[in-house]
Amino acid sequence: CLWTLAAILKETLKDALVPRAGVLKKLLAPLDAVLEGFYNAILLHHFDSHHYTSPYSEATNNLISFIDLLETLLASRIELELPLRCQRILFLKVSYVLNLISSSIPYIIKKKLILLLKKCVLYKSKEDAKSGSLFLQTPFLCEDMLALSNAVLQVVNLTWLNEIPLSGKSSYFGSSEAAPGDDSQGGSDQTVLRALSLVVLKALEFKIHNSAAEAEIK
C-alpha cells in the first residue's frame, strides 16, 4: 500500500498535462489523518528489536517504503499553496526521525533518513524559489523550518552526533577510531558526513535569522 501510494504520487508529479494541485489534494486530503497516524505509529515503534537487524528483512523493507513515501510527500508539497498536515509532519515531528537515526536500525535506513533531512533543510516553496530570497516568505514553511531547526539544534547540543555512524562498519561522527582489521583510509561515508554537516549548518542559519533576541542568537 505504501509503495503504491508513493508510485501514484510520483507519476502525478511527473505528469505535466494534469492539474497537479487538484489531483494531489483529492488523493491526499482523505488520507491526511491516516498518514499522520502512520507516521506516529511507524516511527515511534521500538526499532531495537531483532526484526530490524538485517537490511533485507520484511520489517526493514516496510520502513524503507515508508521513508520513500515521506520523500514523495515532501516533493509534492511544492504543488499546494496550503500544504496538508501529512506534507508538514516531517518538519513538525522531526524528533521521531532524529531518534530513529541514533537507534540501532540498519545503516542503510539511517543514511536514507539523513539524506531526507538534507532535502528538508534545502526545501523551498515555489514563491521562495522564484524570489531567490534567502529568507522564507511562506508562513507555513517558515513555521515548519523553525520547528525542524529547533529540534535538530536541541539534539546536536547533546550527544546525538557522536551516536551516528558514518559507514556501515566502524567510523563515527565523533571519532576517527578504526576497528581492528579495517582499512584506515576507506572509513567514512562522505555523502552522509556532508549531508549531516549541511543539516546542522542550515538549522543554525535558519535559527539565527529567525531569533529576535541577541542572547538567543549567541
PDB file of C-alpha atoms in Angstrom:
ATOM      1  CA  CYS A   1       0.000   0.000   0.000  1.00  0.00           C
ATOM      2  CA  LEU A   2       2.807   2.423   0.908  1.00  0.00           C
ATOM      3  CA  TRP A   3       4.686   1.642  -2.297  1.00  0.00           C
ATOM      4  CA  THR A   4       1.522   2.055  -4.426  1.00  0.00           C
ATOM      5  CA  LEU A   5       0.655   5.435  -2.910  1.00  0.00           C
ATOM      6  CA  ALA A   6       4.244   6.683  -3.397  1.00  0.00           C
ATOM      7  CA  ALA A   7       4.207   5.440  -7.023  1.00  0.00           C
ATOM      8  CA  ILE A   8       0.901   7.239  -7.781  1.00  0.00           C
ATOM      9  CA  LEU A   9       2.253  10.475  -6.240  1.00  0.00           C
ATOM     10  CA  LYS A  10       5.472  10.236  -8.279  1.00  0.00           C
ATOM     11  CA  GLU A  11       3.555   9.684 -11.527  1.00  0.00           C
ATOM     12  CA  THR A  12       1.243  12.615 -10.740  1.00  0.00           C
ATOM     13  CA  LEU A  13       4.233  14.907 -10.145  1.00  0.00           C
ATOM     14  CA  LYS A  14       5.736  13.847 -13.489  1.00  0.00           C
ATOM     15  CA  ASP A  15       2.541  14.426 -15.489  1.00  0.00           C
ATOM     16  CA  ALA A  16       2.608  17.922 -16.982  1.00  0.00           C
ATOM     17  CA  LEU A  17      -0.878  17.576 -18.517  1.00  0.00           C
ATOM     18  CA  VAL A  18      -2.907  17.159 -15.309  1.00  0.00           C
ATOM     19  CA  PRO A  19      -3.799  19.900 -12.768  1.00  0.00           C
ATOM     20  CA  ARG A  20      -1.369  18.518 -10.189  1.00  0.00           C
ATOM     21  CA  ALA A  21      -2.570  20.579  -7.203  1.00  0.00           C
ATOM     22  CA  GLY A  22      -6.164  19.399  -7.663  1.00  0.00           C
ATOM     23  CA  VAL A  23      -5.209  15.755  -8.145  1.00  0.00           C
ATOM     24  CA  LEU A  24      -2.859  15.754  -5.142  1.00  0.00           C
ATOM     25  CA  LYS A  25      -5.440  17.375  -2.885  1.00  0.00           C
ATOM     26  CA  LYS A  26      -8.119  14.901  -3.973  1.00  0.00           C
ATOM     27  CA  LEU A  27      -5.751  11.994  -3.340  1.00  0.00           C
ATOM     28  CA  LEU A  28      -4.143  13.115  -0.080  1.00  0.00           C
ATOM     29  CA  ALA A  29      -6.850  15.069   1.772  1.00  0.00           C
ATOM     30  CA  PRO A  30      -8.875  11.931   2.733  1.00  0.00           C
ATOM     31  CA  LEU A  31      -5.633  10.240   3.835  1.00  0.00           C
ATOM     32  CA  ASP A  32      -4.260  13.200   5.796  1.00  0.00           C
ATOM     33  CA  ALA A  33      -5.099  11.970   9.297  1.00  0.00           C
ATOM     34  CA  VAL A  34      -4.321   8.350   8.337  1.00  0.00           C
ATOM     35  CA  LEU A  35      -0.819   9.256   7.144  1.00  0.00           C
ATOM     36  CA  GLU A  36      -0.111  11.238  10.311  1.00  0.00           C
ATOM     37  CA  GLY A  37      -1.265   8.223  12.317  1.00  0.00           C
ATOM     38  CA  PHE A  38       1.093   6.033  10.261  1.00  0.00           C
ATOM     39  CA  TYR A  39       3.950   8.448  10.912  1.00  0.00           C
ATOM     40  CA  ASN A  40       3.344   8.335  14.666  1.00  0.00           C
ATOM     41  CA  ALA A  41       2.856   4.559  14.795  1.00  0.00           C
ATOM     42  CA  ILE A  42       5.685   3.546  12.460  1.00  0.00           C
ATOM     43  CA  LEU A  43       8.398   5.942  13.624  1.00  0.00           C
ATOM     44  CA  LEU A  44       7.607   5.618  17.345  1.00  0.00           C
ATOM     45  CA  HIS A  45       7.887   1.835  17.040  1.00  0.00           C
ATOM     46  CA  HIS A  46      10.560   0.019  19.093  1.00  0.00           C
ATOM     47  CA  PHE A  47      13.251  -0.419  16.431  1.00  0.00           C
ATOM     48  CA  ASP A  48      15.804  -2.195  18.571  1.00  0.00           C
ATOM     49  CA  SER A  49      14.005  -5.491  18.059  1.00  0.00           C
ATOM     50  CA  HIS A  50      15.569  -8.393  16.142  1.00  0.00           C
ATOM     51  CA  HIS A  51      13.241  -7.758  13.154  1.00  0.00           C
ATOM     52  CA  TYR A  52      15.417  -4.815  12.080  1.00  0.00           C
ATOM     53  CA  THR A  53      18.861  -6.368  12.471  1.00  0.00           C
ATOM     54  CA  SER A  54      19.003  -7.393   8.796  1.00  0.00           C
ATOM     55  CA  PRO A  55      18.848  -4.788   5.988  1.00  0.00           C
ATOM     56  CA  TYR A  56      16.911  -7.413   3.951  1.00  0.00           C
ATOM     57  CA  SER A  57      14.129  -8.224   6.434  1.00  0.00           C
ATOM     58  CA  GLU A  58      10.462  -7.520   5.665  1.00  0.00           C
ATOM     59  CA  ALA A  59      10.282  -5.039   8.555  1.00  0.00           C
ATOM     60  CA  THR A  60      13.260  -3.112   7.145  1.00  0.00           C
ATOM     61  CA  ASN A  61      11.721  -3.090   3.655  1.00  0.00           C
ATOM     62  CA  ASN A  62       8.446  -1.741   5.056  1.00  0.00           C
ATOM     63  CA  LEU A  63      10.307   1.059   6.809  1.00  0.00           C
ATOM     64  CA  ILE A  64      12.219   1.907   3.615  1.00  0.00           C
ATOM     65  CA  SER A  65       8.896   2.042   1.724  1.00  0.00           C
ATOM     66  CA  PHE A  66       7.550   4.486   4.308  1.00  0.00           C
ATOM     67  CA  ILE A  67      10.657   6.692   4.021  1.00  0.00           C
ATOM     68  CA  ASP A  68      10.203   6.711   0.222  1.00  0.00           C
ATOM     69  CA  LEU A  69       6.603   7.851   0.765  1.00  0.00           C
ATOM     70  CA  LEU A  70       7.754  10.651   3.115  1.00  0.00           C
ATOM     71  CA  GLU A  71      10.221  11.788   0.444  1.00  0.00           C
ATOM     72  CA  THR A  72       7.443  11.866  -2.167  1.00  0.00           C
ATOM     73  CA  LEU A  73       5.130  13.787   0.183  1.00  0.00           C
ATOM     74  CA  LEU A  74       7.894  16.364   0.644  1.00  0.00           C
ATOM     75  CA  ALA A  75       8.341  16.669  -3.134  1.00  0.00           C
ATOM     76  CA  SER A  76       4.564  17.012  -3.652  1.00  0.00           C
ATOM     77  CA  ARG A  77       4.309  19.848  -1.107  1.00  0.00           C
ATOM     78  CA  ILE A  78       5.503  22.427  -3.647  1.00  0.00           C
ATOM     79  CA  GLU A  79       2.323  21.928  -5.705  1.00  0.00           C
ATOM     80  CA  LEU A  80      -0.093  23.029  -2.943  1.00  0.00           C
ATOM     81  CA  GLU A  81      -0.426  26.619  -1.780  1.00  0.00           C
ATOM     82  CA  LEU A  82      -1.577  25.447   1.650  1.00  0.00           C
ATOM     83  CA  PRO A  83       0.218  22.174   2.461  1.00  0.00           C
ATOM     84  CA  LEU A  84      -1.667  19.347   4.111  1.00  0.00           C
ATOM     85  CA  ARG A  85      -0.688  18.079   7.538  1.00  0.00           C
ATOM     86  CA  CYS A  86       0.820  14.894   6.037  1.00  0.00           C
ATOM     87  CA  GLN A  87       3.168  17.108   3.964  1.00  0.00           C
ATOM     88  CA  ARG A  88       4.229  19.080   7.059  1.00  0.00           C
ATOM     89  CA  ILE A  89       4.559  16.246   9.573  1.00  0.00           C
ATOM     90  CA  LEU A  90       8.194  15.533   8.717  1.00  0.00           C
ATOM     91  CA  PHE A  91       9.108  19.069   9.849  1.00  0.00           C
ATOM     92  CA  LEU A  92       6.769  19.314  12.828  1.00  0.00           C
ATOM     93  CA  LYS A  93       7.661  15.900  14.303  1.00  0.00           C
ATOM     94  CA  VAL A  94      11.240  15.564  13.053  1.00  0.00           C
ATOM     95  CA  SER A  95      12.315  14.394  16.532  1.00  0.00           C
ATOM     96  CA  TYR A  96      10.940  10.918  15.633  1.00  0.00           C
ATOM     97  CA  VAL A  97      13.353  10.799  12.687  1.00  0.00           C
ATOM     98  CA  LEU A  98      16.265  12.103  14.767  1.00  0.00           C
ATOM     99  CA  ASN A  99      15.660   9.406  17.396  1.00  0.00           C
ATOM    100  CA  LEU A 100      15.453   6.754  14.693  1.00  0.00           C
ATOM    101  CA  ILE A 101      18.789   7.842  13.185  1.00  0.00           C
ATOM    102  CA  SER A 102      20.558   7.315  16.515  1.00  0.00           C
ATOM    103  CA  SER A 103      18.849   3.948  17.194  1.00  0.00           C
ATOM    104  CA  SER A 104      20.234   0.527  16.226  1.00  0.00           C
ATOM    105  CA  ILE A 105      18.432   0.204  12.858  1.00  0.00           C
ATOM    106  CA  PRO A 106      20.489  -0.868   9.785  1.00  0.00           C
ATOM    107  CA  TYR A 107      22.869   1.722   8.352  1.00  0.00           C
ATOM    108  CA  ILE A 108      21.028   1.840   5.007  1.00  0.00           C
ATOM    109  CA  ILE A 109      17.940   3.275   6.780  1.00  0.00           C
ATOM    110  CA  LYS A 110      19.975   5.799   8.788  1.00  0.00           C
ATOM    111  CA  LYS A 111      21.542   7.018   5.547  1.00  0.00           C
ATOM    112  CA  LYS A 112      18.161   7.365   3.800  1.00  0.00           C
ATOM    113  CA  LEU A 113      16.795   9.376   6.735  1.00  0.00           C
ATOM    114  CA  ILE A 114      19.839  11.672   6.867  1.00  0.00           C
ATOM    115  CA  LEU A 115      19.545  12.365   3.113  1.00  0.00           C
ATOM    116  CA  LEU A 116      15.814  13.032   3.619  1.00  0.00           C
ATOM    117  CA  LEU A 117      16.678  15.585   6.341  1.00  0.00           C
ATOM    118  CA  LYS A 118      19.051  17.248   3.881  1.00  0.00           C
ATOM    119  CA  LYS A 119      16.160  17.582   1.390  1.00  0.00           C
ATOM    120  CA  CYS A 120      14.062  19.150   4.150  1.00  0.00           C
ATOM    121  CA  VAL A 121      16.593  21.861   5.013  1.00  0.00           C
ATOM    122  CA  LEU A 122      17.083  22.675   1.302  1.00  0.00           C
ATOM    123  CA  TYR A 123      13.335  22.723   0.546  1.00  0.00           C
ATOM    124  CA  LYS A 124      11.822  25.936  -0.861  1.00  0.00           C
ATOM    125  CA  SER A 125       8.275  26.807  -1.865  1.00  0.00           C
ATOM    126  CA  LYS A 126       7.546  27.995  -5.413  1.00  0.00           C
ATOM    127  CA  GLU A 127       7.305  31.605  -4.199  1.00  0.00           C
ATOM    128  CA  ASP A 128      10.639  31.472  -2.377  1.00  0.00           C
ATOM    129  CA  ALA A 129      12.337  29.720  -5.315  1.00  0.00           C
ATOM    130  CA  LYS A 130      11.064  32.425  -7.725  1.00  0.00           C
ATOM    131  CA  SER A 131      12.024  35.344  -5.497  1.00  0.00           C
ATOM    132  CA  GLY A 132      15.508  33.957  -4.874  1.00  0.00           C
ATOM    133  CA  SER A 133      15.277  35.290  -1.311  1.00  0.00           C
ATOM    134  CA  LEU A 134      17.453  33.784   1.383  1.00  0.00           C
ATOM    135  CA  PHE A 135      14.568  34.218   3.813  1.00  0.00           C
ATOM    136  CA  LEU A 136      11.389  32.136   3.571  1.00  0.00           C
ATOM    137  CA  GLN A 137       8.287  34.131   2.659  1.00  0.00           C
ATOM    138  CA  THR A 138       5.715  31.345   3.091  1.00  0.00           C
ATOM    139  CA  PRO A 139       4.290  31.403   6.667  1.00  0.00           C
ATOM    140  CA  PHE A 140       3.700  27.633   6.949  1.00  0.00           C
ATOM    141  CA  LEU A 141       7.158  26.812   5.658  1.00  0.00           C
ATOM    142  CA  CYS A 142       8.776  29.338   7.970  1.00  0.00           C
ATOM    143  CA  GLU A 143       6.986  27.776  10.939  1.00  0.00           C
ATOM    144  CA  ASP A 144       7.901  24.252   9.798  1.00  0.00           C
ATOM    145  CA  MET A 145      11.550  25.061   9.178  1.00  0.00           C
ATOM    146  CA  LEU A 146      11.836  26.700  12.590  1.00  0.00           C
ATOM    147  CA  ALA A 147      10.360  23.577  14.255  1.00  0.00           C
ATOM    148  CA  LEU A 148      12.873  21.400  12.370  1.00  0.00           C
ATOM    149  CA  SER A 149      15.802  23.711  13.201  1.00  0.00           C
ATOM    150  CA  ASN A 150      14.927  23.806  16.907  1.00  0.00           C
ATOM    151  CA  ALA A 151      14.686  20.010  17.094  1.00  0.00           C
ATOM    152  CA  VAL A 152      17.986  19.483  15.222  1.00  0.00           C
ATOM    153  CA  LEU A 153      19.893  22.026  17.332  1.00  0.00           C
ATOM    154  CA  GLN A 154      18.442  20.562  20.523  1.00  0.00           C
ATOM    155  CA  VAL A 155      19.809  17.061  19.824  1.00  0.00           C
ATOM    156  CA  VAL A 156      23.092  18.357  18.386  1.00  0.00           C
ATOM    157  CA  ASN A 157      23.621  20.266  21.616  1.00  0.00           C
ATOM    158  CA  LEU A 158      23.519  16.890  23.397  1.00  0.00           C
ATOM    159  CA  THR A 159      25.468  13.799  22.212  1.00  0.00           C
ATOM    160  CA  TRP A 160      23.378  12.973  19.113  1.00  0.00           C
ATOM    161  CA  LEU A 161      26.153  13.457  16.536  1.00  0.00           C
ATOM    162  CA  ASN A 162      28.508  11.180  18.445  1.00  0.00           C
ATOM    163  CA  GLU A 163      25.997   8.325  18.162  1.00  0.00           C
ATOM    164  CA  ILE A 164      25.724   8.434  14.359  1.00  0.00           C
ATOM    165  CA  PRO A 165      27.858   6.021  12.335  1.00  0.00           C
ATOM    166  CA  LEU A 166      29.494   7.336   9.176  1.00  0.00           C
ATOM    167  CA  SER A 167      29.681   3.958   7.493  1.00  0.00           C
ATOM    168  CA  GLY A 168      28.134   0.523   7.756  1.00  0.00           C
ATOM    169  CA  LYS A 169      31.148  -0.558   9.791  1.00  0.00           C
ATOM    170  CA  SER A 170      33.176   1.397  12.303  1.00  0.00           C
ATOM    171  CA  SER A 171      33.643   5.106  11.672  1.00  0.00           C
ATOM    172  CA  TYR A 172      31.618   7.514  13.858  1.00  0.00           C
ATOM    173  CA  PHE A 173      30.984  11.247  13.629  1.00  0.00           C
ATOM    174  CA  GLY A 174      32.625  11.890  16.995  1.00  0.00           C
ATOM    175  CA  SER A 175      35.596   9.592  16.455  1.00  0.00           C
ATOM    176  CA  SER A 176      38.126   8.585  13.824  1.00  0.00           C
ATOM    177  CA  GLU A 177      38.820   5.332  15.622  1.00  0.00           C
ATOM    178  CA  ALA A 178      39.153   2.371  13.246  1.00  0.00           C
ATOM    179  CA  ALA A 179      38.063  -1.137  14.158  1.00  0.00           C
ATOM    180  CA  PRO A 180      40.718  -3.887  14.088  1.00  0.00           C
ATOM    181  CA  GLY A 181      41.392  -5.056  10.548  1.00  0.00           C
ATOM    182  CA  ASP A 182      39.600  -2.102   8.912  1.00  0.00           C
ATOM    183  CA  ASP A 183      41.202  -0.111   6.137  1.00  0.00           C
ATOM    184  CA  SER A 184      42.036   3.195   7.843  1.00  0.00           C
ATOM    185  CA  GLN A 185      41.847   5.049   4.501  1.00  0.00           C
ATOM    186  CA  GLY A 186      38.429   3.797   3.462  1.00  0.00           C
ATOM    187  CA  GLY A 187      36.365   4.629   6.573  1.00  0.00           C
ATOM    188  CA  SER A 188      33.742   7.348   6.437  1.00  0.00           C
ATOM    189  CA  ASP A 189      30.803   7.746   4.144  1.00  0.00           C
ATOM    190  CA  GLN A 190      31.469  11.221   2.759  1.00  0.00           C
ATOM    191  CA  THR A 191      27.904  11.600   1.452  1.00  0.00           C
ATOM    192  CA  VAL A 192      26.480  11.162   4.967  1.00  0.00           C
ATOM    193  CA  LEU A 193      29.173  13.376   6.504  1.00  0.00           C
ATOM    194  CA  ARG A 194      28.382  16.216   4.067  1.00  0.00           C
ATOM    195  CA  ALA A 195      24.605  15.786   4.478  1.00  0.00           C
ATOM    196  CA  LEU A 196      24.802  15.821   8.295  1.00  0.00           C
ATOM    197  CA  SER A 197      27.059  18.870   8.286  1.00  0.00           C
ATOM    198  CA  LEU A 198      24.684  20.689   5.937  1.00  0.00           C
ATOM    199  CA  VAL A 199      21.639  19.833   8.084  1.00  0.00           C
ATOM    200  CA  VAL A 200      23.324  21.270  11.184  1.00  0.00           C
ATOM    201  CA  LEU A 201      24.598  24.397   9.391  1.00  0.00           C
ATOM    202  CA  LYS A 202      21.236  25.153   7.736  1.00  0.00           C
ATOM    203  CA  ALA A 203      19.400  24.630  11.040  1.00  0.00           C
ATOM    204  CA  LEU A 204      21.814  27.041  12.717  1.00  0.00           C
ATOM    205  CA  GLU A 205      21.484  29.575   9.885  1.00  0.00           C
ATOM    206  CA  PHE A 206      17.682  29.466   9.954  1.00  0.00           C
ATOM    207  CA  LYS A 207      17.558  29.739  13.745  1.00  0.00           C
ATOM    208  CA  ILE A 208      19.871  32.789  13.724  1.00  0.00           C
ATOM    209  CA  HIS A 209      17.831  34.537  11.010  1.00  0.00           C
ATOM    210  CA  ASN A 210      14.634  33.949  12.980  1.00  0.00           C
ATOM    211  CA  SER A 211      15.792  34.747  16.502  1.00  0.00           C
ATOM    212  CA  ALA A 212      14.660  38.089  17.849  1.00  0.00           C
ATOM    213  CA  ALA A 213      16.811  38.176  20.985  1.00  0.00           C
ATOM    214  CA  GLU A 214      20.556  38.676  20.723  1.00  0.00           C
ATOM    215  CA  ALA A 215      21.082  36.343  23.683  1.00  0.00           C
ATOM    216  CA  GLU A 216      19.279  33.548  21.833  1.00  0.00           C
ATOM    217  CA  ILE A 217      21.482  34.051  18.765  1.00  0.00           C
ATOM    218  CA  LYS A 218      24.620  33.808  20.910  1.00  0.00           C
TER     219      LYS A 218
END
